[in-house]
Structures are given as structure tokens and as C-alpha cells.
mmCIF file of C-alpha atoms in Angstrom:
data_model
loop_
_atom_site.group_PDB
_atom_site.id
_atom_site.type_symbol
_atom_site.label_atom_id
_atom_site.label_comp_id
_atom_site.label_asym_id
_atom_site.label_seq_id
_atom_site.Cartn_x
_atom_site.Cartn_y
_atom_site.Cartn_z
ATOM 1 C CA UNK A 30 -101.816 90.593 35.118
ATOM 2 C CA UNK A 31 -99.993 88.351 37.459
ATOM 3 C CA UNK A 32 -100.785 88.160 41.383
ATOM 4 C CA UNK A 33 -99.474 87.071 44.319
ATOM 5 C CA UNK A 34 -102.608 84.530 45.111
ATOM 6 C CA UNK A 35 -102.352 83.007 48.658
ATOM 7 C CA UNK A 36 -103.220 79.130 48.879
ATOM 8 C CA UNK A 37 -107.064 79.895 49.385
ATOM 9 C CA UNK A 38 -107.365 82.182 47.086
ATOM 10 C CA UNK A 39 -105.895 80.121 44.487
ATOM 11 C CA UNK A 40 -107.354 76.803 44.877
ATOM 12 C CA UNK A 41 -111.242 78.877 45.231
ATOM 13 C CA UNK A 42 -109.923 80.468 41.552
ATOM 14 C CA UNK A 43 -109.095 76.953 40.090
ATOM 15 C CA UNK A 44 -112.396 75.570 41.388
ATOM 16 C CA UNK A 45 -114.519 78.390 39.884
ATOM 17 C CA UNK A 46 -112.596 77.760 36.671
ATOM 18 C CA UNK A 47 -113.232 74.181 36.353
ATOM 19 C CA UNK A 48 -116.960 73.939 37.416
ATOM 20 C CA UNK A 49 -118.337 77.685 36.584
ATOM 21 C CA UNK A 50 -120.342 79.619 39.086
ATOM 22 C CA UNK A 51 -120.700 78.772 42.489
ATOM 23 C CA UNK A 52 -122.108 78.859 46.446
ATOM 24 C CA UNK A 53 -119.690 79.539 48.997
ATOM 25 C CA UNK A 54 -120.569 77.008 51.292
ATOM 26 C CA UNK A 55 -120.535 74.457 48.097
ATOM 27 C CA UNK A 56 -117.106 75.704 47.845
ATOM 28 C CA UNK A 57 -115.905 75.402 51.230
ATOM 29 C CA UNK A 58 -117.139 71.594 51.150
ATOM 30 C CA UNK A 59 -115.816 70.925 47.116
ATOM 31 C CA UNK A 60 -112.249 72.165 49.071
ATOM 32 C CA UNK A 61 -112.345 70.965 52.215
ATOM 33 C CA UNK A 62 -111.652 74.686 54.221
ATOM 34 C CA UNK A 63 -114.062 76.314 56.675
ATOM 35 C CA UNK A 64 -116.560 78.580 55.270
ATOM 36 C CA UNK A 65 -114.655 82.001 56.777
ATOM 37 C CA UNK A 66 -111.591 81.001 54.649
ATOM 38 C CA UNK A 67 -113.811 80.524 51.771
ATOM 39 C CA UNK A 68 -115.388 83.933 51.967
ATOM 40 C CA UNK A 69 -112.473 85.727 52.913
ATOM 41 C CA UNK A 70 -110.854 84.305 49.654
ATOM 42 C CA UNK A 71 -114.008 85.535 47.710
ATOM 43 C CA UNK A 72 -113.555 88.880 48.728
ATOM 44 C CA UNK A 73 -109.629 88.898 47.907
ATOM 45 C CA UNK A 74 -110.510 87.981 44.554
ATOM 46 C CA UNK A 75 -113.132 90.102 44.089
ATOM 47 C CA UNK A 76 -111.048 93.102 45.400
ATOM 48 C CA UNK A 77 -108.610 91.778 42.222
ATOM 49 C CA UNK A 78 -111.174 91.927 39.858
ATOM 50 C CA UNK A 79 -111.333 88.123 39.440
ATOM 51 C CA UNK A 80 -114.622 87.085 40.729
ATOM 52 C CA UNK A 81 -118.081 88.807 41.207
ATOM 53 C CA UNK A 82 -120.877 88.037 43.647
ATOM 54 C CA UNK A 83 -123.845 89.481 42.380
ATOM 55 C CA UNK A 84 -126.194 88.399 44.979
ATOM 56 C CA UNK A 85 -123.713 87.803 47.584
ATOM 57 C CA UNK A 86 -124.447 84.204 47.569
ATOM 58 C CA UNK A 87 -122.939 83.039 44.541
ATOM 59 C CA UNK A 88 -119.434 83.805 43.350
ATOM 60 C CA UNK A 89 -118.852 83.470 39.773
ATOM 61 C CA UNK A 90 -115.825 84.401 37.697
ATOM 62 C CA UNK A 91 -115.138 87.716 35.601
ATOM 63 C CA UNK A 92 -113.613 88.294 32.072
ATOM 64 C CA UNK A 93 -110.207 88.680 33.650
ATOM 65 C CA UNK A 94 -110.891 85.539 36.633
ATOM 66 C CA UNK A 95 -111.770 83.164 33.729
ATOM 67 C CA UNK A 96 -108.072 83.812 31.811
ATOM 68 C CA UNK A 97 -106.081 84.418 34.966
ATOM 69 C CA UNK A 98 -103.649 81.684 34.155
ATOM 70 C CA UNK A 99 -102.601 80.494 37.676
ATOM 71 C CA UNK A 100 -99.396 79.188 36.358
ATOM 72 C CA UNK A 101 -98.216 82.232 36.009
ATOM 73 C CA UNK A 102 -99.200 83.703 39.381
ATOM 74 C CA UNK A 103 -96.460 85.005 41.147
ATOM 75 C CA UNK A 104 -96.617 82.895 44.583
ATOM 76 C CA UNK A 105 -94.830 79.643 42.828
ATOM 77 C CA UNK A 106 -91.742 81.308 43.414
ATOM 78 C CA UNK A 107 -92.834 81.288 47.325
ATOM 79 C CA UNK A 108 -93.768 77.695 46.822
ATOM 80 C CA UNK A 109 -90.662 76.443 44.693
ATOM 81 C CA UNK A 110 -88.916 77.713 47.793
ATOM 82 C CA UNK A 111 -90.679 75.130 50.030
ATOM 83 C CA UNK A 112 -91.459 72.402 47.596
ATOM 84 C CA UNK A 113 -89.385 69.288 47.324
ATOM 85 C CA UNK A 114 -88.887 66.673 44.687
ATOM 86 C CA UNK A 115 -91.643 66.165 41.699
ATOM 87 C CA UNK A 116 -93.347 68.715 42.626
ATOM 88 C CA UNK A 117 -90.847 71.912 42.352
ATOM 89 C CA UNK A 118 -88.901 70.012 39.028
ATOM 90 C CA UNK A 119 -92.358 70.241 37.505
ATOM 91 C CA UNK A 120 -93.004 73.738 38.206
ATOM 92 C CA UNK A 121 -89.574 74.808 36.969
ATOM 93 C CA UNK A 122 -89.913 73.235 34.231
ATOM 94 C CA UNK A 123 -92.999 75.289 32.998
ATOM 95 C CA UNK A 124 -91.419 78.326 33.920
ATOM 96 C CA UNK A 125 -88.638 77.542 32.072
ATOM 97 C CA UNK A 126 -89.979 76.063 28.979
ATOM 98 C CA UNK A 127 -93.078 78.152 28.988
ATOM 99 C CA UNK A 128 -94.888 75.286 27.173
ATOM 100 C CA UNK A 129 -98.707 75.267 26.432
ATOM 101 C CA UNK A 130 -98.860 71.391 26.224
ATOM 102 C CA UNK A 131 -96.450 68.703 27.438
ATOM 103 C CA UNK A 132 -96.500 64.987 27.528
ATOM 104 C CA UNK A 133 -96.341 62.929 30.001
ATOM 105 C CA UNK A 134 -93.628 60.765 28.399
ATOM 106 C CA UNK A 135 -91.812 63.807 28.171
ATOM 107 C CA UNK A 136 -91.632 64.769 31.891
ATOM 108 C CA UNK A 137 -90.444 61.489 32.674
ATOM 109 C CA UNK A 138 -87.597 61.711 30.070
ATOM 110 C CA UNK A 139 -86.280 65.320 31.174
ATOM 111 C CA UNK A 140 -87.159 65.245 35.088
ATOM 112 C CA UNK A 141 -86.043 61.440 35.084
ATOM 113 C CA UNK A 142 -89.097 60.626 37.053
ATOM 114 C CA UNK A 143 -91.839 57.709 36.786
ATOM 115 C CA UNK A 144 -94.769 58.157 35.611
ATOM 116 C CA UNK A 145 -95.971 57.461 39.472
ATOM 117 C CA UNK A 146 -93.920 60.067 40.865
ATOM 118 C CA UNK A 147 -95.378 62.491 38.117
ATOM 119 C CA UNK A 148 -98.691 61.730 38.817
ATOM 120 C CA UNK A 149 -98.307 62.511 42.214
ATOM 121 C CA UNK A 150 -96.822 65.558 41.881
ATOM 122 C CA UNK A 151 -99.261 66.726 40.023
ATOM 123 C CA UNK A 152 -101.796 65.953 42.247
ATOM 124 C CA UNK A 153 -99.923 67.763 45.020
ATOM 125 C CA UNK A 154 -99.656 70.960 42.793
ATOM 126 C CA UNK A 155 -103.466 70.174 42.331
ATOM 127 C CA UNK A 156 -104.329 70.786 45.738
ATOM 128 C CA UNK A 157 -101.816 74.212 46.084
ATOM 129 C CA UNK A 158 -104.334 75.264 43.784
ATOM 130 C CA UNK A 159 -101.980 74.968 40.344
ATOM 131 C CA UNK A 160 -103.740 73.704 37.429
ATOM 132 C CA UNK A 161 -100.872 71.362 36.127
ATOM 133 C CA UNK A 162 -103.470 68.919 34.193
ATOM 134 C CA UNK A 163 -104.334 71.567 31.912
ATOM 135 C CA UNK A 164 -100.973 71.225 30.139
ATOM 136 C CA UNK A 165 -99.620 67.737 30.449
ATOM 137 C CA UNK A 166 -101.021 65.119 29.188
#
């Protein structure tokens, strides 16, 4: 399955991934976004099938929510189209490669980037809501 998640939507996903059921309004101030935005992502992603809210308080991921792999999702061709620099050679490069791990060292050698310019990058993919520190290491 592979979405077109909208920058909400995808960062709320990542966030539920990494720390496992949560409150809305603890998700709106883990992310930084007003409460509406969070909710309005919650129901997006339930409508795909990706998270459930049981109670209506909680979210909490699904089967499919916990493997979405949001490197795959289809909105980084949006984004490659606006990102510049570190950020968009990353991204291409684990399109293109398809790797499950890569190393640091490695980036640095094929993008011909530091290691500071990497890391930031990565951080800025980070907060689109792309889980880039999942694979390089």
C-alpha cells in the first residue's frame, strides 16, 4: 500500500510509530501543531486504515499503520520537487538504491556531503515526517 500522506498526517504516523499509542493533545504538543490539525490527521489515517481510536481519545496504530513504511509514501515525489540540497540527494538516493541500511560514511562518499550537512538533512526530513534514521546509521 503506498499513500499520498500530507505533512500532518505523516509526521502524526511517524510519532505513533516511534512511541506506540497515544492522546491527541499529547500529540499536538510532542509535534508542535494545533490540536484541530492533529485530529483532522487522526481521522485521515484512520479513514486509510492506519490508525484506530477506540475510545476516541487515544489513537493507536493498526496492523497495516505499524508497517506503513513512510519512505515509500508517495508524497516525496511532491517534496523532492521543493526540496533543495541534502535533503532531496538523500531521498533520491533511497529511492534509487532501495537500501534497508546505509552508513553514514557512505552518504558522505556518494552525495559528497559532510557528515554535518548529512545530519542536518536528516533532521529536516525528520520533521517532514520521513523516518530517515531508521536506515542510516
Amino acid at each position: 500500500m503506498s499513500l499520498n500522506l500530507q505533512l500532518a498526517e505523516r509526521r502524526v504516523l511517524l510519532l505513533l510509530q516511534q512511541k506506540g499509542p497515544m492522546d491527541a493533545e499529547d500529540i499536538a504538543d510532542g509535534l508542535h501543531i494545533p490540536l484541530g490539525e492533529v485530529r483532522e490527521a487522526i481521522g485521515t489515517l484512520s479513514e486509510d486504515d492506519l490508525v484506530m481510536t477506540p475510545d476516541q481519545t487515544v489513537a493507536e496504530l493498526t496492523d497495516p499503520g505499524e508497517k506503513y513504511d513512510l519512505l515509500c509514501d508517495e508524497s516525496i515525489d511532491d517534496e523532492l520537487s521543493r526540496l533543495k540540497g541534502g535533503g532531496a540527494d538523500i531521498l533520491r538516493y533511497i529511492q534509487e538504491t532501495k537500501r534497508q541500511q546505509i552508513s553514514l560514511k557512505l552518504l558522505e562518499i556518494q552525495l559528497d556531503r559532510t557528515e554535518n550537512e548529512i545530519s542536518e538533512a536528516m533532521n529536516a526530513l525528520e520533521a517532514l515526517g520521513y523516518p530517515v534514521s531508521r536506515i542510516i546509521s
